[in-house]
Coordinates of C-alpha atoms and ligand atoms in Angstrom, one line a residue:
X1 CA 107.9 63.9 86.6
X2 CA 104.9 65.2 88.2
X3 CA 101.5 65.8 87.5
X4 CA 101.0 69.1 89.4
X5 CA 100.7 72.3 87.8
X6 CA 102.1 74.1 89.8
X7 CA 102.1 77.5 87.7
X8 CA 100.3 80.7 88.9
X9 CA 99.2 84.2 87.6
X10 CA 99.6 87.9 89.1
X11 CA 96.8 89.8 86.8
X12 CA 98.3 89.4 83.6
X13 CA 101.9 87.8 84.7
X14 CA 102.3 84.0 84.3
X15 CA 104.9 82.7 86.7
X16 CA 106.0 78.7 86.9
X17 CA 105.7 79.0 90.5
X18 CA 104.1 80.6 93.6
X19 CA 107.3 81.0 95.3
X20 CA 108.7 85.3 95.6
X21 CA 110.9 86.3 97.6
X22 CA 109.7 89.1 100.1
X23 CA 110.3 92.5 99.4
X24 CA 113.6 93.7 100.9
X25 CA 114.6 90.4 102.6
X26 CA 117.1 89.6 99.3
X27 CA 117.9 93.0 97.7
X28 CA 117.9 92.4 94.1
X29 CA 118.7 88.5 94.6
X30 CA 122.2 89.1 94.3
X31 CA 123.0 87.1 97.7
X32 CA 120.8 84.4 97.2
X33 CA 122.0 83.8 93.9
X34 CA 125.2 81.8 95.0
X35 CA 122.8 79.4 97.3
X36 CA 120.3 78.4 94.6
X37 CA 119.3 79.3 90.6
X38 CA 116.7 82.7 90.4
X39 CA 115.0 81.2 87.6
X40 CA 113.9 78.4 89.6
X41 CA 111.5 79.9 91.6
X42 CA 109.0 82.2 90.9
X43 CA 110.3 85.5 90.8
X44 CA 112.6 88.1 93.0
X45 CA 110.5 90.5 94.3
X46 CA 113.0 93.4 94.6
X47 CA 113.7 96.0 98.4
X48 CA 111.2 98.7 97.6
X49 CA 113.1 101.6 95.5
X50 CA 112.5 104.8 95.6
X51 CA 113.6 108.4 93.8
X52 CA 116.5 109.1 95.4
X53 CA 119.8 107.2 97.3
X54 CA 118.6 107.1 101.0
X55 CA 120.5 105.6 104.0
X56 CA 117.6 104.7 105.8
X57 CA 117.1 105.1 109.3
X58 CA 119.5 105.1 112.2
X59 CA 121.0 102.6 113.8
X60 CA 120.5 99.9 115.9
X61 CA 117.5 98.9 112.7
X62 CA 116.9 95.4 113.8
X63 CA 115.8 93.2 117.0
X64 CA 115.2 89.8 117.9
X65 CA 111.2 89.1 119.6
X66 CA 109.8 85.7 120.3
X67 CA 109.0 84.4 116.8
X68 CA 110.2 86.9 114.6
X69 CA 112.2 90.2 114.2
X70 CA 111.7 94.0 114.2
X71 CA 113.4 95.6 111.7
X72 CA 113.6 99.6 111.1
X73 CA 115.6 100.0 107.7
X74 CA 113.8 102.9 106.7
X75 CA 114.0 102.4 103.2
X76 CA 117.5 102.2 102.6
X77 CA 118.7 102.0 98.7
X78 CA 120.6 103.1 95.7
X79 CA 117.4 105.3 93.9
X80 CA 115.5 104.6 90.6
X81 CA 118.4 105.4 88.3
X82 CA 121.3 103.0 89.9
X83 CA 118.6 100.2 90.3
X84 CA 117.6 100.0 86.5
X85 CA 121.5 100.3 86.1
X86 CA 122.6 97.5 87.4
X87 CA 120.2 95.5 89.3
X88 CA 117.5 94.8 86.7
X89 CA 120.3 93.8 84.3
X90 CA 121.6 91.6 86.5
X91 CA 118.1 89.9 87.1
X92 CA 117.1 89.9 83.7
X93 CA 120.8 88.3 82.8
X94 CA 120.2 85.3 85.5
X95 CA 117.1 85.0 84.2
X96 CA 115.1 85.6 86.6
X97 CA 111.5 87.1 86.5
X98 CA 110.9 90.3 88.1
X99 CA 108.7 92.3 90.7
X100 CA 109.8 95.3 90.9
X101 CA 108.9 97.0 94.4
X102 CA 108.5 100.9 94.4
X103 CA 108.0 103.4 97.0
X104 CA 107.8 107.0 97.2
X105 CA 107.4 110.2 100.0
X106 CA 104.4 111.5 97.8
X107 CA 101.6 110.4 95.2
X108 CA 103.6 112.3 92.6
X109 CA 107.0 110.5 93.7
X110 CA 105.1 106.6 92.6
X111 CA 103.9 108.0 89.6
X112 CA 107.5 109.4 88.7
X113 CA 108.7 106.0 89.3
X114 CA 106.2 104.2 87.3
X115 CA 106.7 106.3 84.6
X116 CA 110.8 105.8 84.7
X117 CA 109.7 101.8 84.7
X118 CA 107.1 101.5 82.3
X119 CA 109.5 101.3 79.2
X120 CA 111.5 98.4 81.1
X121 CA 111.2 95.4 79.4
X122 CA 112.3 92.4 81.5
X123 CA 109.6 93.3 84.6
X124 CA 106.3 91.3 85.1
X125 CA 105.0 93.2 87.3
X126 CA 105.1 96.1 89.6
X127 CA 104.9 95.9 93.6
X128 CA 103.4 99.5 94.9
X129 CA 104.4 99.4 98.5
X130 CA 102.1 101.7 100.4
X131 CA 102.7 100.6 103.5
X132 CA 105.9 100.8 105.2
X133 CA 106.0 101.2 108.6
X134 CA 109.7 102.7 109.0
X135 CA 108.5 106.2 107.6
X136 CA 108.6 109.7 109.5
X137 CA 105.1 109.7 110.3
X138 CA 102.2 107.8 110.2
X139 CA 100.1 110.1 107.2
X140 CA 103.0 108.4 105.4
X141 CA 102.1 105.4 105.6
X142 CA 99.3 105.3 102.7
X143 CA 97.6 102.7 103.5
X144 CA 96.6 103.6 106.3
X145 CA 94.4 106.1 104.5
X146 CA 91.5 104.6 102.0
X147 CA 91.9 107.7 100.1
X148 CA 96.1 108.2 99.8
X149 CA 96.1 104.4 98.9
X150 CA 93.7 105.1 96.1
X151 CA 95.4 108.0 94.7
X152 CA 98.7 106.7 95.3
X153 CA 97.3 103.4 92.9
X154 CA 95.1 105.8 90.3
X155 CA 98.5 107.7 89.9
X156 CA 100.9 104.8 89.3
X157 CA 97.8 103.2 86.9
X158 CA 97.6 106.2 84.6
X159 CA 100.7 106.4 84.2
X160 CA 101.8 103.0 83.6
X161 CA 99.1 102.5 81.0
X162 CA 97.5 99.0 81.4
X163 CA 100.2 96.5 80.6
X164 CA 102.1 95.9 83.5
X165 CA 100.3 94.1 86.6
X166 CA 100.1 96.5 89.7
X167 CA 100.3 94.7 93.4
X168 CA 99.6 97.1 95.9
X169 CA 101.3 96.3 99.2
X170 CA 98.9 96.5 102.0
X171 CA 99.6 97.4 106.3
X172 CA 97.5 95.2 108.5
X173 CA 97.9 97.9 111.3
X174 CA 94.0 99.3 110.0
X175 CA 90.5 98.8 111.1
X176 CA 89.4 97.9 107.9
X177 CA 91.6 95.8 105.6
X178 CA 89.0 95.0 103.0
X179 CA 87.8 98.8 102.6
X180 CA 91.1 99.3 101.5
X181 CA 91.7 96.6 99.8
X182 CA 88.5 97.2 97.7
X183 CA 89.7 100.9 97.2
X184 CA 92.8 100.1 95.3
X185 CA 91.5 97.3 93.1
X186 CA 88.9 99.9 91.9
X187 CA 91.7 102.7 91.4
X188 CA 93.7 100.1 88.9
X189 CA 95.8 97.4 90.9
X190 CA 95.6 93.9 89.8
X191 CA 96.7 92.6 93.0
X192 CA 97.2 92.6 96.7
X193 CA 100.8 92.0 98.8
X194 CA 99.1 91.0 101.9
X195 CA 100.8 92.0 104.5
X196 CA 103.8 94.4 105.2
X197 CA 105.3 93.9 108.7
X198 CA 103.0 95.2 111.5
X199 CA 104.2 98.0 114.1
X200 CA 106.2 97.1 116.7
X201 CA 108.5 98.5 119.4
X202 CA 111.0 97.1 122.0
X203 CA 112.6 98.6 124.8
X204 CA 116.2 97.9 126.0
X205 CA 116.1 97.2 129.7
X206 CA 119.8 98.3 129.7
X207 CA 119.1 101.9 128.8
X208 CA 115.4 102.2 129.3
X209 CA 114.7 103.4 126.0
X210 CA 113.4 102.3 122.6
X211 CA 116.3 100.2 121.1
X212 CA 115.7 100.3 117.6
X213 CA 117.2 104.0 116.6
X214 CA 113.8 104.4 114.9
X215 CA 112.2 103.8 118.1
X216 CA 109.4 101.4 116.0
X217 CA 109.5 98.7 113.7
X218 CA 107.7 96.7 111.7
X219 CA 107.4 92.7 113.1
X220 CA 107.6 89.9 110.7
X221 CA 108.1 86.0 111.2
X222 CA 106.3 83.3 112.5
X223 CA 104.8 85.6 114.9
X224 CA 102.7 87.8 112.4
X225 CA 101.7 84.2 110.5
X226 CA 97.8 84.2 112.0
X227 CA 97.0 88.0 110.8
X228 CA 98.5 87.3 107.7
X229 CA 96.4 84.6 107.1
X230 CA 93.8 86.0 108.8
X231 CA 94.1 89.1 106.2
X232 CA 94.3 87.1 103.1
X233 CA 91.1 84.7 104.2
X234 CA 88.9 88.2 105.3
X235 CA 90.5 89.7 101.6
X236 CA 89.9 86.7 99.6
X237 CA 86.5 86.1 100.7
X238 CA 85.2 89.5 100.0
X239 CA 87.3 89.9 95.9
X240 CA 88.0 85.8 95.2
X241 CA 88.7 87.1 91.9
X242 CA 91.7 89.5 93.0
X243 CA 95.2 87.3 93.3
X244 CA 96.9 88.0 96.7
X245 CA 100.4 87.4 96.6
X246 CA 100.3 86.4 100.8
X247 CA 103.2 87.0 103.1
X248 CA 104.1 87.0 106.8
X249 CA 105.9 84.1 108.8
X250 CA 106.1 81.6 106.0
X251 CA 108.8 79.2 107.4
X252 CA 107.4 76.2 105.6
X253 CA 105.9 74.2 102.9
X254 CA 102.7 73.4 105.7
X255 CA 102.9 77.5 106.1
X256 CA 103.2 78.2 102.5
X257 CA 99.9 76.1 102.1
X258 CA 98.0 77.3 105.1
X259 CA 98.2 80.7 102.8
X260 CA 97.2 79.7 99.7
X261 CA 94.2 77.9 101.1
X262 CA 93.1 81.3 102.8
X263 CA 93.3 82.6 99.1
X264 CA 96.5 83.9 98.2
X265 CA 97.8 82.7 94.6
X266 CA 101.6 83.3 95.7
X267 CA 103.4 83.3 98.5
X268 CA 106.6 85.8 99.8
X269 CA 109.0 84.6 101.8
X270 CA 111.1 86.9 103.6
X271 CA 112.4 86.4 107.6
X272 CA 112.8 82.5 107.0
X273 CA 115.7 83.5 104.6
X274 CA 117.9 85.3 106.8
X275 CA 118.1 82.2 109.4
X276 CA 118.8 79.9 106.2
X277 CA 119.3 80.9 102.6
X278 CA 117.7 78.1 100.4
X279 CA 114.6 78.7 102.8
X280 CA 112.8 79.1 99.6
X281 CA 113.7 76.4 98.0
X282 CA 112.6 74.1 100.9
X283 CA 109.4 76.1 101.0
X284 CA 108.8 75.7 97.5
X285 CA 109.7 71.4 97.4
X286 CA 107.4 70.9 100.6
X287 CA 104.7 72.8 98.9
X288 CA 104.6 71.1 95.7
X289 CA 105.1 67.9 97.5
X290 CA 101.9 68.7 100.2
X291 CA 99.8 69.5 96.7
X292 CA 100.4 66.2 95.4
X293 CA 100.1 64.2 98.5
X294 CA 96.6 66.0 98.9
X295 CA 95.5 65.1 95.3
X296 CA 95.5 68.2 94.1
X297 CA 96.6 68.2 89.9
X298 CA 97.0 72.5 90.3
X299 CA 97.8 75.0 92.5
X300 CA 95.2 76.4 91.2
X301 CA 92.4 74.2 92.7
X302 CA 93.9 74.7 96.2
X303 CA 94.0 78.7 96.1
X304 CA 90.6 79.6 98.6
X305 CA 90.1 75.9 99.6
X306 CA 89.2 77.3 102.8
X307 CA 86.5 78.9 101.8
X308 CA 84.4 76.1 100.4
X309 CA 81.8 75.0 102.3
X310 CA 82.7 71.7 104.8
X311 CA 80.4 69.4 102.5
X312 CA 82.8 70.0 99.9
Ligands
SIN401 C1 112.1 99.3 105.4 O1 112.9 99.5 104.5 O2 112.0 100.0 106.4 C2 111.1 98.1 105.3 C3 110.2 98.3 104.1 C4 108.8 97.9 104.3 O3 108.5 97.3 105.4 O4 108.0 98.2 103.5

């Protein structure tokens, strides 16, 4: 048995582990349910829902780059209604715990959506994802704005009331991460996803044109790791007392580290999954098993290790 404590907290949610899935790299867990048990990592963090059905965006939606992938989904999903139908039933019967990602075209839209979730039971917390790339225009991407995030998060806070923990998912593609960051922990959220994908673009040399139908993307994998750490440390160090669930190229456990010792108190894995699976699960052993090698009794003592001074 070991000594670690390896438990962590999201605001008010207490999970056993650190270890999510990414937002939209597992659906609802369905798939990764055959490769490995839900309940035993930390929670499924669910593909961003919104109102309505959508298809997303046209094809071709994904491309290989050196160290990671562009993908241009666009959102695709079932709505509100047909998610609460059937996937959070089938999370909450494997047991699993719950993030429930939403996204919406307008401030109104989130708030509609937090309002359908917010007599749920079975959901620790709430993901607000303000900051997908794959949208029609930039003014939608609302976190790219201090003051559309904040409105976006006062909405979804008001309307919620103030039991369920609200992470706001944050874009890296802005001048001033911790401005915004600061901006939606005062309108309500009790934490940060840090970071979304960052914008991208390819060209096919065949035809000379964009090749994702979408014409950008949004780049994750190993190749987006040093912003996303970068973001979490420059985060961390200006809130330490805001948890930042970190995200962006984590492939391993020596990754999944790297991220908590910037300051995150969780870690998303997303792009590693799609190469292999129980990429999670690996993540998750190699982490715990780093912890203990290091002497650390709790994850807790390594979040913001970084930050301490070298005398330390
Ligand atoms: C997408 O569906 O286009 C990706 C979602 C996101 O990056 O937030």
């Amino acid at each position: 048995m070991s000594a670690l404590d390896f438990s962590t907290t999201l605001g008010n949610a207490w999970f056993p582990a650190p270890t999510f899935t990414a937002s939209g790299c597992a659906s609802s867990g369905r798939e990764l349910a055959q490769f490995f048990d839900l309940r035993t990592m930390g929670g499924v963090v669910t593909k961003s829902v919104m109102m309505k059905a959508r298809t997303g965006r046209p094809t071709p939606r994904m491309a290989e780059t050196a160290s990671g992938m562009l993908n241009s989904i666009g959102l695709q999903g079932p709505g509100i209604d047909a998610f609460l139908a059937k996937d959070v039933p089938y999370l909450i019967e494997q047991k699993a715990r719950i993030v429930v990602s939403i996204a919406g075209e307008t401030v109104e839209e989130y708030s509609t959506l937090a309002r359908k979730l917010r007599s749920v039971s079975g959901i620790s917390a709430l993901e607000v994802n303000i900051s997908c790339p794959n949208v029609e225009n930039r003014g939608l991407v609302f976190a790219c704005d201090p003051e559309a995030s904040r409105r976006v998060i006062d909405g979804v806070r008001r309307t919620i009331g103030g039991e369920l923990p609200i992470i706001a998912k944050l874009s890296p593609d802005v001048t001033d991460l911790v401005s915004i960051a600061r901006g939606v922990v005062e309108a309500g959220a009790d934490g940060l996803a840090l970071i979304n994908t960052v914008l991208g673009m390819v060209i096919n040399l065949d035809t000379m044109r964009p090749h994702l139908g979408g014409k950008t993307g949004g780049l994750s994998g190993p190749a987006i790791k040093p912003i996303a750490v970068r973001a979490v440390y420059q985060v961390h160090a200006a809130m330490p007392q805001v948890p930042i669930l970190g995200m962006g190229g984590i492939s391993n456990g020596r990754d999944a580290l790297e991220m908590i010792a910037a300051g995150a108190s969780g870690i998303s894995v997303g792009t590693a999954s799609f190469g292999n699976p129980t990429a999670i699960m690996s993540i998750q052993n190699e982490l715990k098993d780093l912890l203990i090698e290091k002497g650390f009794t709790s994850l807790r003592q390594a979040i913001g290790y970084a930050h301490r001074p070298e005398s330390e």
